[in-house]
XYZ file of N, CA and C in Angstrom:
627
model
N 239.880 46.081 59.670
C 238.514 46.087 59.640
C 237.924 47.265 60.662
N 238.945 47.637 61.428
C 238.715 48.823 62.369
C 237.646 48.646 63.334
N 236.628 49.532 63.205
C 235.518 49.529 64.275
C 234.729 48.316 64.276
N 234.867 47.534 63.282
C 233.980 46.266 63.148
C 234.793 45.032 63.716
N 235.908 45.138 64.092
C 236.765 43.997 64.547
C 236.106 43.362 65.713
N 235.566 44.026 66.703
C 235.025 43.364 67.846
C 233.888 42.461 67.607
N 233.339 42.508 66.367
C 232.228 41.551 66.155
C 232.659 40.312 65.245
N 234.003 40.185 64.945
C 234.719 39.288 63.971
C 234.038 38.045 64.322
N 233.703 37.556 65.548
C 233.135 36.125 65.750
C 231.612 36.048 65.693
N 230.953 37.078 65.275
C 229.514 37.137 65.115
C 229.097 36.120 64.090
N 228.077 35.359 64.153
C 227.450 34.588 63.216
C 226.222 35.236 62.692
N 226.490 36.450 62.042
C 225.445 37.151 61.432
C 225.143 36.929 60.023
N 223.777 36.652 59.981
C 223.268 36.596 58.588
C 222.369 37.860 58.134
N 222.727 38.136 56.956
C 222.297 39.460 56.332
C 221.122 39.066 55.172
N 220.048 39.587 55.260
C 219.041 39.276 54.316
C 218.476 40.493 53.715
N 218.800 40.832 52.317
C 218.388 41.862 51.620
C 217.078 41.481 50.787
N 216.009 42.234 51.044
C 214.674 41.859 50.319
C 214.611 42.611 49.171
N 214.638 41.921 47.978
C 214.434 42.675 46.572
C 213.648 41.760 45.734
N 212.519 41.290 46.339
C 211.591 40.494 45.627
C 210.269 41.154 45.002
N 210.120 42.427 45.575
C 208.826 43.141 45.286
C 208.680 43.251 43.813
N 207.442 43.642 43.285
C 206.939 44.107 42.090
C 207.144 45.507 41.687
N 207.313 46.383 42.895
C 207.675 47.789 42.642
C 206.563 48.279 41.743
N 205.216 48.251 41.966
C 204.171 48.628 41.247
C 204.124 50.144 41.068
N 204.433 50.939 42.168
C 204.386 52.249 41.949
C 205.583 52.810 41.081
N 206.598 52.032 41.136
C 207.772 52.516 40.500
C 207.741 52.312 39.072
N 206.976 51.066 38.681
C 206.676 50.757 37.343
C 207.830 50.082 36.517
N 208.865 49.665 37.285
C 210.011 49.096 36.524
C 210.710 48.175 37.653
N 212.025 47.979 37.392
C 212.846 47.082 38.195
C 213.529 48.148 39.190
N 212.840 48.464 40.201
C 213.288 49.479 41.132
C 214.631 49.257 41.536
N 214.944 47.975 41.889
C 216.354 47.611 42.565
C 217.403 47.931 41.609
N 217.334 48.079 40.277
C 218.352 48.346 39.434
C 218.303 49.824 38.849
N 217.395 50.618 39.471
C 217.338 51.904 39.013
C 218.634 52.640 39.699
N 219.181 53.584 38.980
C 220.501 54.108 39.385
C 220.282 55.361 40.144
N 221.202 55.567 41.159
C 221.381 56.687 41.877
C 222.860 56.769 42.099
N 223.448 58.040 41.939
C 224.830 58.308 41.861
C 225.658 57.279 41.141
N 225.219 56.804 40.138
C 225.981 55.897 38.959
C 225.909 54.372 39.504
N 225.221 53.938 40.507
C 225.035 52.640 40.640
C 223.704 52.226 41.107
N 223.270 51.037 40.881
C 221.805 50.548 41.223
C 221.504 50.760 42.647
N 220.307 51.095 42.912
C 219.822 51.232 44.410
C 220.267 49.800 45.217
N 220.142 48.784 44.562
C 220.430 47.515 45.455
C 221.926 47.331 45.584
N 222.794 48.012 44.899
C 224.217 47.938 45.084
C 224.654 48.829 46.278
N 223.901 49.939 46.474
C 224.182 50.876 47.553
C 223.939 50.133 48.831
N 222.807 49.277 48.829
C 222.490 48.635 50.022
C 223.341 47.426 50.435
N 223.888 46.725 49.329
C 224.874 45.573 49.376
C 226.192 46.233 49.905
N 226.640 47.484 49.365
C 228.007 48.123 49.704
C 227.854 48.526 51.296
N 226.688 48.845 51.792
C 226.665 49.260 53.202
C 226.683 48.027 54.048
N 226.272 46.949 53.504
C 226.162 45.562 54.462
C 227.532 44.854 54.499
N 228.160 44.796 53.285
C 229.279 43.938 53.053
C 230.397 44.060 54.179
N 230.744 45.521 54.665
C 231.716 45.487 55.534
C 231.481 44.900 56.984
N 230.071 44.499 57.301
C 229.680 44.026 58.476
C 230.391 42.568 58.894
N 230.786 42.369 59.867
C 231.358 40.903 60.009
C 230.073 39.912 59.870
N 230.109 38.975 58.876
C 228.852 38.326 58.644
C 229.340 36.920 58.230
N 228.251 36.056 58.346
C 228.530 34.691 57.867
C 228.063 34.461 56.553
N 226.757 35.009 56.078
C 226.364 34.801 54.753
C 225.621 36.197 54.546
N 225.508 36.528 53.305
C 224.709 37.710 52.868
C 223.858 37.175 51.713
N 222.422 37.214 51.871
C 221.532 36.720 50.707
C 220.686 37.926 50.284
N 220.619 37.875 48.926
C 219.496 38.756 48.471
C 218.389 37.845 47.916
N 217.043 38.230 48.431
C 216.089 37.406 47.937
C 215.410 38.086 46.788
N 215.326 37.551 45.642
C 214.656 37.978 44.344
C 213.444 37.504 44.123
N 212.769 38.126 43.251
C 211.292 37.752 42.982
C 210.921 38.037 41.725
N 210.082 39.050 41.679
C 209.511 39.604 40.304
C 210.556 39.883 39.257
N 211.690 40.527 39.507
C 212.725 40.862 38.599
C 213.947 39.985 38.920
N 213.736 38.778 39.155
C 214.803 37.843 39.445
C 215.773 37.704 38.218
N 215.271 37.785 36.958
C 216.121 37.452 35.739
C 216.842 38.793 35.492
N 216.193 39.926 35.751
C 217.026 41.172 35.568
C 218.183 41.383 36.564
N 218.027 40.933 37.628
C 218.860 41.205 38.793
C 219.986 40.093 38.672
N 219.693 39.057 38.116
C 220.746 37.883 38.008
C 221.596 38.486 36.740
N 221.055 38.992 35.664
C 221.743 39.388 34.584
C 222.684 40.532 35.048
N 222.197 41.413 35.824
C 223.140 42.523 36.446
C 224.232 41.838 37.073
N 223.866 40.792 37.868
C 225.020 40.262 38.642
C 226.115 39.662 37.896
N 225.651 39.180 36.755
C 226.590 38.648 35.772
C 227.564 39.584 35.218
N 227.279 40.816 35.467
C 228.133 41.889 34.935
C 229.049 42.198 35.806
N 229.196 41.756 37.142
C 230.073 42.071 38.221
C 229.334 42.824 39.393
N 228.155 43.092 39.413
C 227.543 43.718 40.490
C 227.158 42.720 41.559
N 226.954 43.192 42.805
C 226.463 42.483 44.030
C 227.418 41.281 44.432
N 228.851 41.583 44.130
C 229.776 40.662 44.521
C 229.969 40.346 46.010
N 229.855 39.133 46.381
C 229.734 38.805 47.844
C 228.364 38.629 48.427
N 227.434 38.653 47.487
C 226.116 38.281 48.032
C 225.540 37.064 47.099
N 224.849 36.194 47.902
C 224.128 35.100 47.270
C 222.750 35.578 46.782
N 222.377 35.177 45.396
C 221.162 35.463 45.016
C 220.182 34.152 45.068
N 218.973 34.436 45.852
C 217.998 33.238 45.862
C 216.758 33.663 45.363
N 216.139 33.053 44.705
C 214.838 33.208 44.181
C 213.766 32.848 44.942
N 212.827 33.706 45.363
C 211.467 33.313 46.101
C 210.376 33.063 45.287
N 210.068 31.839 45.064
C 208.847 31.427 43.965
C 207.670 31.877 44.349
N 207.533 32.295 45.807
C 206.164 32.700 46.409
C 206.361 34.325 46.655
N 206.997 34.956 45.905
C 207.103 36.372 45.921
C 206.031 37.169 45.942
N 204.874 36.646 45.291
C 203.508 37.495 45.295
C 202.896 37.376 46.617
N 203.285 36.539 47.531
C 202.713 36.526 48.701
C 203.275 37.621 49.747
N 204.293 38.379 49.237
C 204.721 39.551 50.153
C 206.047 39.349 50.907
N 206.344 40.241 51.564
C 207.542 40.457 52.313
C 207.890 39.270 53.229
N 206.588 38.960 53.905
C 206.806 37.794 54.971
C 207.305 36.708 54.217
N 206.976 36.182 53.058
C 207.362 35.051 52.357
C 208.898 35.127 52.098
N 209.276 36.409 51.856
C 210.871 36.423 51.697
C 211.731 36.213 52.881
N 211.180 36.783 53.984
C 211.800 36.687 55.353
C 211.759 35.172 55.743
N 210.619 34.626 55.615
C 210.520 33.018 55.953
C 211.714 32.406 55.117
N 211.847 32.579 53.787
C 212.792 31.880 53.069
C 214.120 32.099 53.422
N 214.423 33.520 53.811
C 215.714 33.783 54.175
C 215.976 33.277 55.449
N 215.048 33.197 56.442
C 215.379 32.546 57.715
C 215.712 31.067 57.624
N 214.785 30.403 56.848
C 215.283 29.048 56.470
C 216.565 28.700 56.191
N 217.031 29.502 55.170
C 218.313 29.465 54.703
C 219.514 29.684 55.485
N 219.246 30.545 56.522
C 220.331 31.111 57.504
C 220.304 30.552 58.785
N 219.130 30.003 59.157
C 218.883 29.539 60.624
C 220.177 28.697 61.058
N 220.504 27.836 60.380
C 221.596 26.746 60.774
C 222.743 27.442 61.003
N 223.368 28.310 60.113
C 224.594 29.109 60.348
C 224.726 30.256 61.008
N 223.648 30.857 61.352
C 223.679 32.226 61.993
C 222.657 32.320 63.198
N 223.272 33.102 64.096
C 222.679 33.369 65.283
C 221.923 34.897 65.440
N 222.228 35.494 64.392
C 221.328 36.891 64.213
C 221.035 37.092 62.707
N 219.736 37.606 62.567
C 219.356 37.785 61.160
C 219.105 39.368 60.986
N 219.932 39.868 60.036
C 219.643 41.260 59.692
C 218.867 41.565 58.551
N 217.743 42.172 58.799
C 216.824 42.257 57.433
C 216.936 43.570 56.936
N 217.249 43.754 55.613
C 217.135 45.145 54.908
C 216.420 45.300 53.870
N 216.194 46.573 53.347
C 215.242 46.447 52.180
C 216.054 47.153 51.060
N 215.865 46.732 49.945
C 216.825 47.072 48.831
C 216.756 48.576 48.309
N 215.764 49.257 48.851
C 215.669 50.689 48.590
C 215.957 51.658 49.608
N 216.488 51.203 50.857
C 216.906 52.037 51.836
C 218.340 52.336 51.815
N 218.621 53.181 50.615
C 219.951 53.387 50.201
C 220.732 54.391 51.109
N 220.244 55.178 51.942
C 220.839 56.216 52.727
C 221.552 55.473 54.022
N 220.987 54.263 54.343
C 221.430 53.771 55.550
C 222.838 53.344 55.532
N 223.654 53.678 56.545
C 225.245 53.568 56.433
C 225.632 52.425 57.142
N 226.792 51.874 56.834
C 227.449 50.703 57.506
C 227.680 50.974 59.068
N 228.076 52.245 59.494
C 228.194 52.515 60.685
C 226.701 52.411 61.596
N 225.510 52.783 61.035
C 224.400 52.696 61.441
C 224.012 51.226 61.631
N 224.163 50.470 60.756
C 223.868 49.043 60.853
C 224.783 48.431 61.758
N 226.144 48.805 62.011
C 226.949 48.119 63.036
C 226.239 48.500 64.308
N 225.859 49.825 64.664
C 225.219 50.139 65.971
C 224.073 49.368 66.177
N 223.329 49.178 65.191
C 222.054 48.214 65.324
C 222.311 46.806 65.769
N 223.089 46.216 64.904
C 223.495 44.776 65.341
C 224.256 44.653 66.711
N 224.939 45.694 66.980
C 225.684 45.603 68.307
C 224.843 45.895 69.363
N 223.653 46.316 69.169
C 222.701 46.714 70.439
C 221.911 45.664 70.954
N 222.221 44.559 70.361
C 221.430 43.132 70.746
C 222.291 41.932 70.633
N 221.590 40.704 70.892
C 222.388 39.613 70.720
C 221.488 38.620 70.307
N 221.743 37.270 70.300
C 221.016 36.217 69.719
C 219.685 36.033 70.502
N 219.384 36.679 71.628
C 218.458 36.282 72.323
C 217.254 37.520 72.198
N 217.649 38.633 71.486
C 216.798 39.796 71.426
C 216.489 40.349 69.927
N 215.920 41.485 70.014
C 215.632 42.124 68.645
C 215.924 43.557 68.617
N 216.257 44.139 67.550
C 216.546 45.685 67.541
C 216.090 46.078 66.147
N 215.619 47.288 66.031
C 215.218 47.825 64.728
C 215.466 49.311 64.795
N 214.945 49.931 63.696
C 215.305 51.242 63.283
C 213.954 52.076 63.779
N 214.207 53.185 64.301
C 213.028 54.053 64.479
C 213.279 55.315 63.750
N 212.075 55.757 63.082
C 212.008 56.834 61.996
C 210.646 57.256 61.841
N 210.524 58.430 61.692
C 209.150 59.049 61.217
C 208.066 58.621 62.063
N 208.208 58.583 63.391
C 207.148 58.202 64.284
C 206.892 56.641 64.216
N 207.708 55.868 63.712
C 207.334 54.624 63.427
C 208.560 53.589 63.581
N 208.540 52.264 63.515
C 209.713 51.453 63.664
C 209.518 50.494 62.470
N 210.599 49.976 62.057
C 210.772 48.954 61.036
C 212.247 48.693 60.661
N 212.536 48.074 59.520
C 213.662 47.758 59.047
C 214.493 48.914 58.647
N 215.876 48.922 58.666
C 216.692 47.884 59.110
C 216.347 47.079 60.394
N 216.222 45.866 60.637
C 216.004 45.194 61.928
C 216.741 44.071 61.856
N 217.084 43.545 63.357
C 217.927 42.567 63.427
C 217.183 41.501 64.522
N 217.194 40.365 64.201
C 216.458 39.378 65.071
C 217.278 38.156 65.513
N 217.276 38.039 66.885
C 218.160 36.978 67.277
C 217.539 35.565 67.303
N 218.417 34.629 67.239
C 217.906 33.106 67.067
C 216.674 32.705 67.840
N 216.446 33.468 68.938
C 215.217 33.098 69.823
C 213.990 33.467 69.030
N 213.952 34.317 68.002
C 213.000 34.662 67.235
C 212.807 34.015 65.930
N 213.609 33.172 65.719
C 213.508 32.573 64.279
C 212.207 31.670 64.192
N 211.661 31.018 65.369
C 210.397 30.398 65.191
C 209.300 31.384 64.728
N 209.320 32.515 65.282
C 208.379 33.551 64.864
C 208.479 33.966 63.427
N 209.806 34.138 62.987
C 210.097 34.511 61.651
C 209.420 33.532 60.783
N 209.731 32.298 60.970
C 209.297 31.152 60.234
C 207.856 30.872 59.989
N 207.095 31.485 61.023
C 205.574 31.220 60.938
C 204.903 32.638 60.561
N 205.620 33.452 59.843
C 205.092 34.770 59.297
C 204.146 34.527 58.262
N 203.039 35.303 58.063
C 202.207 35.166 56.950
C 201.767 36.597 56.488
N 200.977 36.666 55.457
C 200.764 38.020 54.837
C 200.082 38.979 55.793
N 199.141 38.249 56.677
C 198.601 39.130 57.799
C 199.260 39.560 59.016
N 200.146 38.689 59.347
C 201.224 38.942 60.479
C 202.540 38.938 59.989
N 202.957 40.204 59.608
C 204.305 40.409 59.200
C 205.243 40.716 60.452
N 206.578 40.836 59.904
C 207.596 41.011 60.995
C 207.232 42.273 61.916
N 206.740 43.208 61.182
C 206.468 44.603 62.034
C 205.673 44.231 63.477
N 204.771 43.122 63.248
C 204.019 42.743 64.291
C 204.913 42.433 65.510
N 205.982 41.833 65.156
C 206.932 41.208 66.294
C 207.584 42.499 66.877
N 208.007 43.680 65.953
C 208.637 44.694 66.619
C 207.703 45.556 67.442
N 206.409 45.480 67.161
C 205.496 46.328 67.906
C 204.688 45.703 69.072
N 205.064 44.340 69.320
C 204.423 43.605 70.262
C 204.851 43.923 71.776
N 203.970 44.352 72.475
C 204.367 44.891 73.856
C 204.928 43.765 74.762
N 204.896 42.504 74.382
C 205.338 41.472 75.156
C 206.840 41.198 74.713
N 207.239 41.691 73.756
C 208.757 41.699 73.404
C 209.637 42.753 73.722
N 210.987 42.751 74.203
C 211.851 43.781 74.497
C 212.466 43.940 73.174
N 212.252 45.256 72.543
C 212.852 45.577 71.415
C 213.708 46.755 71.451
N 215.047 46.778 71.029
C 216.026 48.023 71.107
C 215.750 48.741 69.871
N 215.071 50.079 70.251
C 214.966 50.890 68.999
C 216.006 51.900 68.859
N 216.737 51.803 67.639
C 217.824 52.735 67.256
C 217.320 53.928 66.438
N 217.455 55.058 66.865
C 216.893 56.270 65.848
C 217.795 56.074 64.648
N 217.155 56.175 63.622
C 217.742 56.004 62.326
C 216.979 56.748 61.188
N 216.950 58.059 61.161
C 216.299 58.753 60.202
C 216.579 58.368 58.725
N 217.706 58.021 58.453
C 218.162 57.503 57.063
C 217.309 56.470 56.573
N 216.724 55.615 57.405
C 215.965 54.603 57.140
C 214.544 54.968 56.585
N 214.162 56.235 56.857
C 212.905 56.686 56.280
C 212.980 57.121 54.824
N 214.109 57.169 54.345
C 214.257 57.669 52.755
C 214.246 56.218 51.922
N 212.989 55.684 51.729
C 212.789 54.684 50.836
C 212.382 55.298 49.459
N 212.471 54.371 48.486
C 212.090 54.813 47.020
C 211.030 53.997 46.661
N 209.784 54.744 46.515
C 208.610 53.866 46.136
C 208.213 54.247 44.619
N 208.593 55.335 44.295
C 208.250 55.910 42.823
C 209.382 56.547 42.225
N 209.317 56.792 40.842
C 210.256 57.680 40.276
C 210.402 59.043 40.839
N 209.314 59.755 41.261
C 209.252 60.948 41.969
C 210.217 61.046 43.123
N 210.082 59.909 43.892
C 210.848 59.587 45.243
C 212.574 59.569 44.903
N 212.830 59.092 43.702
C 214.123 59.010 43.369
C 214.769 60.360 42.877
N 213.652 61.007 42.139
C 214.031 62.336 41.664
C 214.284 63.134 42.761
N 213.522 63.337 43.823
C 213.651 64.167 44.917
C 214.996 63.805 45.638
N 215.393 62.556 45.761
C 216.561 62.202 46.369
C 217.645 62.719 45.545
N 217.575 62.556 44.266
C 218.736 63.122 43.467
C 218.812 64.646 43.615
N 217.687 65.302 43.864
C 217.675 66.763 44.225
C 218.465 67.030 45.279
N 218.514 66.312 46.375
C 219.227 66.668 47.472
C 220.598 65.828 47.794
N 220.920 65.002 46.597
C 221.952 64.003 46.818
C 223.210 64.900 47.153
N 223.472 65.969 46.418
C 224.619 66.666 46.535
C 224.831 67.087 48.090
N 223.785 67.467 48.575
C 223.753 67.918 50.097
C 224.230 66.826 51.039
N 223.359 65.527 50.774
C 223.580 64.495 51.598
C 225.032 63.847 51.575
N 225.427 63.735 50.269
C 226.620 63.063 50.084
C 227.691 63.935 50.039
N 227.705 65.171 49.974
C 228.803 66.160 49.850
C 229.565 66.310 48.666
N 228.629 66.068 47.622
C 229.382 66.062 46.275
C 228.380 66.929 45.093
């Protein structure tokens, strides 16, 4: 495992959020293809090499489509979990993931299914920057957000999230010590077909092919 061996004892839980309706995209964004594989697969591939206890994908609006894709051999190594409350937003997916991972894991890494340029090395730097008592997140475009990692100490806060008080409020609370890791790749999210087309236009430069 090379550079990741030092975290072999980590009880890390990985939560990939893939429950949204993708209104601006107009279809199942998670399964839209970039470089011959679904956006969601790019995120899974970046996360899998990290030493982890469990890796969960929380589905919602497109649960059936994602499960059918998994039946074809995609997302191997990840558990698919349906969030029946997906319409309540991202906070409900994080709550569900935390409920499922809290017993087995001391850290929870939260990823979005469309941040496909974030690398395994960047995620390793993020989770290695804090421990079970702290928080760390990505810094990009003059803001902070996921990928983000929360130590066990913050599980009660995650379990009490609601639509009005999302996880970002934890990251921007001045009473919390949050390690911010510069990660410009996290700013490349895909909200619309135009976003994906723009990314394809620069893909050869970014990926060197």
